[in-house]
Amino acid sequence: MRSADGSEYDMTKDEIALLLADAAHEVEIGGAPVHAVVRAGRRRRARRRVATAVTAVALSGGTGALAVVGLPGSGDSVSPAKSASADGRLVYEPEISEVAFGTHGGVGWGVTVQVWPAPRDRAEAVVQTKAMKDWGLTPVTSGSPSDLVGKTSYFVSRLSGSSGDVTGRRLVTFDSARELPRPEGTDIRVFPQPLTQDDGPLRLVVGMVATTAKQVTCHWKDGSTTRAGLAPQNSALHSTDAVIRPVRGYPTANWFVCLAPGSTTYKSAQVTK
């Protein structure tokens, strides 16, 4: 697993305008055909790279909240992306799940996990490496696409923005592995993050827990706590300060998010149920 502290992709207004235009024309919320979205996405990978490990992002009118639209996916604005291949494997298209989103102080934020299935041979690995590059992503390898054969890659990202503008994307953690991490019992892996910048107070906590974990308690330096509960499988996303969610394509663990109240910062986190 790699932490991505300090990795930020700044997006210009022109790039955001192009991205939102693509989303508006190619994604019909609530009923877009999966194959049509994927085909359109292939023609627009260069533009989509500005969103990297997140889906196409629309800023909801006047609220500053991030509304995340699945691309590629079912067309549902809250559902994890579904595979579009006949055999359930499309190595050049990732599966994307939104873990959580919300608004704090007029700034919208979101956390997503992008999972790329393991290539079966070098030819598939070459295609996948090129597709990742189009998204602005670099897998954990020695530099040769062959290193990806038999390995699943994942990228966890935090996006932040405000009404009318988006400030950037930060990679939280990423890896390419033959076996995905499989936490058990009260095991927990935590990646505290600045909420909106590449540096700043650690006010957003992103982490991984066992699939059996039902509650995570985040402790803050002011003595307060925030509890994240397990959301039902495939449940709709709502703005929230804390949640645990399963991630499509990542069956060995669940991911959680906690947002600090007020101006306090991260102290610790633990599985409490």
Tab-separated table of C-alpha atoms in Angstrom:
chain	number	residue	atom	x	y	z
A	1	MET	CA	0.000	0.000	0.000
A	2	ARG	CA	1.272	3.464	-0.852
A	3	SER	CA	0.288	6.655	0.874
A	4	ALA	CA	-0.024	9.620	-1.436
A	5	ASP	CA	0.630	12.519	0.906
A	6	GLY	CA	1.231	15.714	-0.974
A	7	SER	CA	0.024	14.440	-4.348
A	8	GLU	CA	-2.416	16.953	-5.816
A	9	TYR	CA	-3.779	17.449	-9.337
A	10	ASP	CA	-4.899	21.046	-9.853
A	11	MET	CA	-7.695	21.520	-12.382
A	12	THR	CA	-8.235	24.622	-14.476
A	13	LYS	CA	-11.666	26.122	-15.031
A	14	ASP	CA	-11.457	25.220	-18.727
A	15	GLU	CA	-10.797	21.548	-17.881
A	16	ILE	CA	-13.651	21.511	-15.415
A	17	ALA	CA	-15.965	23.069	-17.997
A	18	LEU	CA	-15.046	20.358	-20.507
A	19	LEU	CA	-15.511	17.630	-17.907
A	20	LEU	CA	-18.908	18.874	-16.824
A	21	ALA	CA	-20.005	19.302	-20.438
A	22	ASP	CA	-19.070	15.678	-21.133
A	23	ALA	CA	-20.927	14.513	-18.058
A	24	ALA	CA	-24.025	16.475	-18.979
A	25	HIS	CA	-24.146	15.132	-22.534
A	26	GLU	CA	-23.041	11.550	-21.982
A	27	VAL	CA	-24.535	10.606	-18.614
A	28	GLU	CA	-28.300	10.436	-18.309
A	29	ILE	CA	-28.839	10.297	-14.567
A	30	GLY	CA	-31.092	7.437	-13.569
A	31	GLY	CA	-30.954	5.442	-16.798
A	32	ALA	CA	-27.834	5.784	-18.953
A	33	PRO	CA	-26.954	2.519	-20.722
A	34	VAL	CA	-23.721	1.138	-19.304
A	35	HIS	CA	-22.211	0.284	-22.684
A	36	ALA	CA	-23.005	3.696	-24.161
A	37	VAL	CA	-21.352	5.460	-21.247
A	38	VAL	CA	-18.247	3.288	-21.510
A	39	ARG	CA	-17.955	3.831	-25.272
A	40	ALA	CA	-18.282	7.564	-24.809
A	41	GLY	CA	-15.741	7.411	-22.008
A	42	ARG	CA	-13.138	5.795	-24.263
A	43	ARG	CA	-13.335	8.765	-26.609
A	44	ARG	CA	-12.862	11.183	-23.758
A	45	ARG	CA	-10.140	9.673	-21.578
A	46	ALA	CA	-7.906	12.687	-22.063
A	47	ARG	CA	-10.577	14.937	-20.590
A	48	ARG	CA	-11.551	12.503	-17.847
A	49	ARG	CA	-8.001	12.370	-16.482
A	50	VAL	CA	-8.650	15.636	-14.655
A	51	ALA	CA	-11.048	13.711	-12.445
A	52	THR	CA	-8.536	10.832	-12.000
A	53	ALA	CA	-9.804	8.462	-9.332
A	54	VAL	CA	-13.168	10.119	-8.999
A	55	THR	CA	-16.218	10.091	-11.200
A	56	ALA	CA	-17.436	13.078	-13.170
A	57	VAL	CA	-18.242	15.767	-10.647
A	58	ALA	CA	-21.049	18.296	-10.808
A	59	LEU	CA	-21.307	21.034	-8.226
A	60	SER	CA	-24.860	21.215	-6.967
A	61	GLY	CA	-26.393	24.603	-7.528
A	62	GLY	CA	-25.511	27.165	-4.901
A	63	THR	CA	-24.851	24.732	-2.045
A	64	GLY	CA	-21.175	23.995	-2.532
A	65	ALA	CA	-21.874	20.263	-2.101
A	66	LEU	CA	-20.276	17.790	-4.477
A	67	ALA	CA	-22.770	15.708	-6.432
A	68	VAL	CA	-20.910	12.691	-7.807
A	69	VAL	CA	-22.142	11.194	-11.068
A	70	GLY	CA	-21.112	7.627	-11.949
A	71	LEU	CA	-18.966	7.482	-15.093
A	72	PRO	CA	-18.627	4.811	-16.255
A	73	GLY	CA	-21.466	3.173	-14.373
A	74	SER	CA	-25.130	2.503	-14.151
A	75	GLY	CA	-26.104	6.135	-14.681
A	76	ASP	CA	-27.288	6.297	-11.077
A	77	SER	CA	-25.752	9.320	-9.378
A	78	VAL	CA	-25.140	7.358	-6.202
A	79	SER	CA	-24.436	3.793	-7.314
A	80	PRO	CA	-20.956	2.266	-7.611
A	81	ALA	CA	-19.826	1.711	-11.191
A	82	LYS	CA	-20.630	-1.637	-12.773
A	83	SER	CA	-18.414	-3.672	-15.074
A	84	ALA	CA	-19.396	-3.417	-18.728
A	85	SER	CA	-17.615	-6.473	-20.108
A	86	ALA	CA	-19.395	-9.678	-21.046
A	87	ASP	CA	-17.249	-11.729	-18.640
A	88	GLY	CA	-17.308	-9.123	-15.891
A	89	ARG	CA	-13.718	-8.009	-16.549
A	90	LEU	CA	-12.726	-4.821	-18.306
A	91	VAL	CA	-9.083	-4.148	-17.511
A	92	TYR	CA	-9.091	-0.752	-19.225
A	93	GLU	CA	-12.091	0.599	-17.302
A	94	PRO	CA	-12.002	0.864	-13.485
A	95	GLU	CA	-14.828	0.227	-11.079
A	96	ILE	CA	-15.519	3.390	-9.084
A	97	SER	CA	-17.297	3.661	-5.754
A	98	GLU	CA	-18.158	6.831	-3.880
A	99	VAL	CA	-17.497	6.297	-0.162
A	100	ALA	CA	-18.808	9.624	1.132
A	101	PHE	CA	-19.364	13.264	0.310
A	102	GLY	CA	-20.436	16.384	2.161
A	103	THR	CA	-20.007	20.094	2.659
A	104	HIS	CA	-18.106	21.976	5.349
A	105	GLY	CA	-17.804	25.734	5.572
A	106	GLY	CA	-19.115	26.174	2.039
A	107	VAL	CA	-16.571	23.702	0.650
A	108	GLY	CA	-17.688	20.423	-0.908
A	109	TRP	CA	-15.612	17.284	-0.479
A	110	GLY	CA	-15.831	13.667	-1.583
A	111	VAL	CA	-13.915	10.399	-1.197
A	112	THR	CA	-13.855	7.691	-3.882
A	113	VAL	CA	-12.133	4.364	-4.474
A	114	GLN	CA	-11.167	3.265	-7.978
A	115	VAL	CA	-10.356	-0.442	-8.537
A	116	TRP	CA	-8.720	-1.901	-11.665
A	117	PRO	CA	-8.976	-5.709	-12.122
A	118	ALA	CA	-5.828	-7.805	-12.481
A	119	PRO	CA	-4.607	-8.216	-16.087
A	120	ARG	CA	-4.206	-11.856	-17.144
A	121	ASP	CA	-1.250	-11.310	-19.463
A	122	ARG	CA	1.171	-8.664	-20.705
A	123	ALA	CA	-1.109	-7.544	-23.520
A	124	GLU	CA	-3.876	-6.714	-21.041
A	125	ALA	CA	-1.333	-5.056	-18.741
A	126	VAL	CA	-0.124	-2.788	-21.540
A	127	VAL	CA	-3.696	-1.701	-22.296
A	128	GLN	CA	-4.402	-1.103	-18.612
A	129	THR	CA	-1.232	0.919	-18.076
A	130	LYS	CA	-2.162	3.216	-20.960
A	131	ALA	CA	-5.709	3.595	-19.641
A	132	MET	CA	-4.410	4.488	-16.166
A	133	LYS	CA	-2.131	7.085	-17.711
A	134	ASP	CA	-5.129	8.658	-19.421
A	135	TRP	CA	-6.698	9.001	-15.978
A	136	GLY	CA	-3.508	10.621	-14.674
A	137	LEU	CA	-2.643	7.577	-12.543
A	138	THR	CA	0.593	5.627	-12.128
A	139	PRO	CA	0.376	2.073	-10.746
A	140	VAL	CA	2.892	0.658	-8.277
A	141	THR	CA	5.353	-1.134	-10.579
A	142	SER	CA	9.029	-1.073	-11.488
A	143	GLY	CA	8.035	0.624	-14.732
A	144	SER	CA	7.170	-2.434	-16.819
A	145	PRO	CA	3.504	-3.186	-17.599
A	146	SER	CA	4.300	-6.870	-17.031
A	147	ASP	CA	4.546	-6.091	-13.304
A	148	LEU	CA	0.761	-5.611	-13.276
A	149	VAL	CA	-0.051	-9.146	-14.488
A	150	GLY	CA	-2.069	-10.873	-11.779
A	151	LYS	CA	-2.280	-7.722	-9.648
A	152	THR	CA	-5.321	-5.651	-8.708
A	153	SER	CA	-4.708	-1.894	-8.513
A	154	TYR	CA	-6.654	0.594	-6.443
A	155	PHE	CA	-6.558	4.352	-5.941
A	156	VAL	CA	-8.305	6.186	-3.106
A	157	SER	CA	-8.884	9.893	-3.751
A	158	ARG	CA	-10.260	12.960	-2.037
A	159	LEU	CA	-11.839	15.680	-4.140
A	160	SER	CA	-12.660	19.151	-2.853
A	161	GLY	CA	-14.445	22.128	-4.367
A	162	SER	CA	-16.962	24.875	-3.919
A	163	SER	CA	-19.923	26.201	-5.831
A	164	GLY	CA	-18.699	27.247	-9.271
A	165	ASP	CA	-15.155	25.959	-8.917
A	166	VAL	CA	-13.085	22.892	-8.013
A	167	THR	CA	-9.748	23.271	-6.290
A	168	GLY	CA	-8.194	19.872	-6.761
A	169	ARG	CA	-7.820	16.161	-6.177
A	170	ARG	CA	-5.531	14.478	-3.675
A	171	LEU	CA	-4.517	10.823	-3.817
A	172	VAL	CA	-4.991	9.353	-0.344
A	173	THR	CA	-3.448	5.908	-0.865
A	174	PHE	CA	-2.903	3.469	-3.733
A	175	ASP	CA	-1.320	0.118	-4.498
A	176	SER	CA	-1.037	-2.758	-6.979
A	177	ALA	CA	-1.067	-6.177	-5.306
A	178	ARG	CA	-1.690	-9.854	-5.984
A	179	GLU	CA	-3.780	-9.985	-2.826
A	180	LEU	CA	-5.752	-7.021	-1.563
A	181	PRO	CA	-5.327	-6.179	2.135
A	182	ARG	CA	-7.657	-8.249	4.311
A	183	PRO	CA	-8.027	-6.670	7.768
A	184	GLU	CA	-9.635	-8.852	10.440
A	185	GLY	CA	-11.468	-8.168	13.688
A	186	THR	CA	-10.567	-4.701	14.953
A	187	ASP	CA	-7.705	-4.160	12.463
A	188	ILE	CA	-7.740	-0.643	11.073
A	189	ARG	CA	-5.623	1.364	8.635
A	190	VAL	CA	-5.998	5.109	8.827
A	191	PHE	CA	-5.016	7.879	6.395
A	192	PRO	CA	-5.741	11.313	7.955
A	193	GLN	CA	-6.033	14.045	5.320
A	194	PRO	CA	-6.329	17.812	4.952
A	195	LEU	CA	-9.902	18.576	3.979
A	196	THR	CA	-9.293	20.895	1.026
A	197	GLN	CA	-5.553	21.403	0.505
A	198	ASP	CA	-2.354	19.474	-0.075
A	199	ASP	CA	-1.135	20.648	3.333
A	200	GLY	CA	-3.101	21.722	6.351
A	201	PRO	CA	-4.905	20.443	9.454
A	202	LEU	CA	-5.778	16.729	9.343
A	203	ARG	CA	-9.540	17.046	9.514
A	204	LEU	CA	-10.702	14.295	7.146
A	205	VAL	CA	-10.011	10.696	8.139
A	206	VAL	CA	-10.101	7.969	5.472
A	207	GLY	CA	-9.449	4.376	6.418
A	208	MET	CA	-9.860	0.647	5.855
A	209	VAL	CA	-11.461	-1.917	8.180
A	210	ALA	CA	-12.602	-5.529	8.136
A	211	THR	CA	-15.850	-6.328	6.353
A	212	THR	CA	-17.221	-7.432	9.737
A	213	ALA	CA	-16.673	-4.014	11.353
A	214	LYS	CA	-19.945	-2.224	12.081
A	215	GLN	CA	-18.663	0.959	13.720
A	216	VAL	CA	-15.522	3.091	13.748
A	217	THR	CA	-15.008	5.797	16.359
A	218	CYS	CA	-12.777	8.726	15.394
A	219	HIS	CA	-11.241	10.707	18.250
A	220	TRP	CA	-10.362	14.374	17.841
A	221	LYS	CA	-7.834	16.522	19.678
A	222	ASP	CA	-10.541	18.628	21.326
A	223	GLY	CA	-11.815	15.519	23.115
A	224	SER	CA	-14.862	14.964	20.903
A	225	THR	CA	-15.654	11.816	18.923
A	226	THR	CA	-17.384	10.944	15.653
A	227	ARG	CA	-18.874	7.509	14.982
A	228	ALA	CA	-19.043	6.025	11.499
A	229	GLY	CA	-21.620	3.262	11.028
A	230	LEU	CA	-21.768	0.576	8.345
A	231	ALA	CA	-24.036	1.490	5.435
A	232	PRO	CA	-26.090	-1.296	3.841
A	233	GLN	CA	-24.758	-2.834	0.640
A	234	ASN	CA	-25.589	-0.697	-2.439
A	235	SER	CA	-27.423	1.887	-0.328
A	236	ALA	CA	-27.851	5.388	-1.712
A	237	LEU	CA	-25.296	8.038	-0.868
A	238	HIS	CA	-26.281	11.015	1.228
A	239	SER	CA	-24.214	13.910	2.525
A	240	THR	CA	-22.635	12.689	5.762
A	241	ASP	CA	-19.804	13.367	8.203
A	242	ALA	CA	-19.079	9.684	8.850
A	243	VAL	CA	-19.810	6.307	7.224
A	244	ILE	CA	-18.376	2.846	6.484
A	245	ARG	CA	-19.043	1.452	3.017
A	246	PRO	CA	-18.237	-1.612	0.921
A	247	VAL	CA	-16.405	-0.854	-2.319
A	248	ARG	CA	-17.125	-2.481	-5.674
A	249	GLY	CA	-14.194	-4.656	-6.779
A	250	TYR	CA	-12.637	-4.628	-3.279
A	251	PRO	CA	-14.244	-7.577	-1.445
A	252	THR	CA	-11.598	-8.022	1.262
A	253	ALA	CA	-12.229	-4.804	3.223
A	254	ASN	CA	-14.574	-1.857	3.701
A	255	TRP	CA	-13.622	1.814	3.677
A	256	PHE	CA	-14.707	4.539	6.088
A	257	VAL	CA	-14.670	8.323	6.345
A	258	CYS	CA	-14.903	10.670	9.362
A	259	LEU	CA	-15.010	14.468	9.156
A	260	ALA	CA	-13.823	16.502	12.148
A	261	PRO	CA	-16.361	18.816	13.816
A	262	GLY	CA	-15.460	22.490	13.991
A	263	SER	CA	-11.748	23.261	13.697
A	264	THR	CA	-10.350	20.302	15.644
A	265	THR	CA	-7.987	17.739	14.109
A	266	TYR	CA	-7.346	14.001	14.089
A	267	LYS	CA	-6.094	12.173	17.188
A	268	SER	CA	-6.924	8.470	16.699
A	269	ALA	CA	-9.468	5.983	15.339
A	270	GLN	CA	-10.575	2.516	16.355
A	271	VAL	CA	-13.120	-0.160	15.495
A	272	THR	CA	-15.680	-0.096	18.306
A	273	LYS	CA	-18.240	-2.626	17.003
